[in-house]
Amino acid sequence: MGSSTGNLLVDNALTLDKIFVKAKVLIATHCEDERIIKRNLEKIKSEKKELTAADHPIIRDEEACFESSFYAIQIAKKHNTRLHILHISTEKKYNSSAILYR
């Protein structure tokens, strides 16, 4: 659910639904919304010549983390699937996870 997983990216809604419905084990996922990451990357590339490490939190921002995490929680609840979101890195992501996944 985030491209930092290399070639393991799964961002197709139908495929994700099938994975969550069939899972017999805990699903562990790194949640970052690929669409938001691509939008942020294009924006920053249009503003500067070279990317630096300082651009990372701008490209992979709080919104990208939150949207993907929120979606994963919704699918997990829908199918009663066990879910572990790797590294809750923002307060917004933590609060939504605590509230939504009860």
GROMACS .gro file of C-alpha atoms in nm, residues 1 3 5 11 16 20 22 28 30 34 42 56 61 64-65 67 69 73-74 76 83 93 95 99:
model
   24
    1MET     CA    1   0.000   0.000   0.000
    3SER     CA    2   0.577   0.221  -0.301
    5THR     CA    3   0.794  -0.158  -0.040
   11ASP     CA    4  -0.268  -0.021  -0.480
   16LEU     CA    5  -0.663  -0.520  -0.192
   20PHE     CA    6  -0.814  -0.874   0.293
   22LYS     CA    7  -0.893  -1.416   0.190
   28ALA     CA    8   0.114  -0.608   0.792
   30HIS     CA    9   0.332   0.006   0.510
   34GLU     CA   10   0.068   0.623  -0.402
   42GLU     CA   11   0.556   1.609  -0.941
   56HIS     CA   12   1.116   1.313   0.175
   61ASP     CA   13   0.346   1.368   0.381
   64ALA     CA   14  -0.035   1.021   0.219
   65CYS     CA   15   0.010   0.824   0.541
   67GLU     CA   16  -0.536   0.829   0.362
   69SER     CA   17  -0.399   0.392   0.674
   73ILE     CA   18  -0.854   0.009   0.843
   74GLN     CA   19  -1.182   0.035   0.653
   76ALA     CA   20  -0.988  -0.470   0.757
   83LEU     CA   21  -0.419  -0.564   1.051
   93LYS     CA   22  -0.258   0.859   1.188
   95ASN     CA   23  -0.562   0.903   1.654
   99ILE     CA   24  -1.067   0.554   1.702
   0.00000   0.00000   0.00000
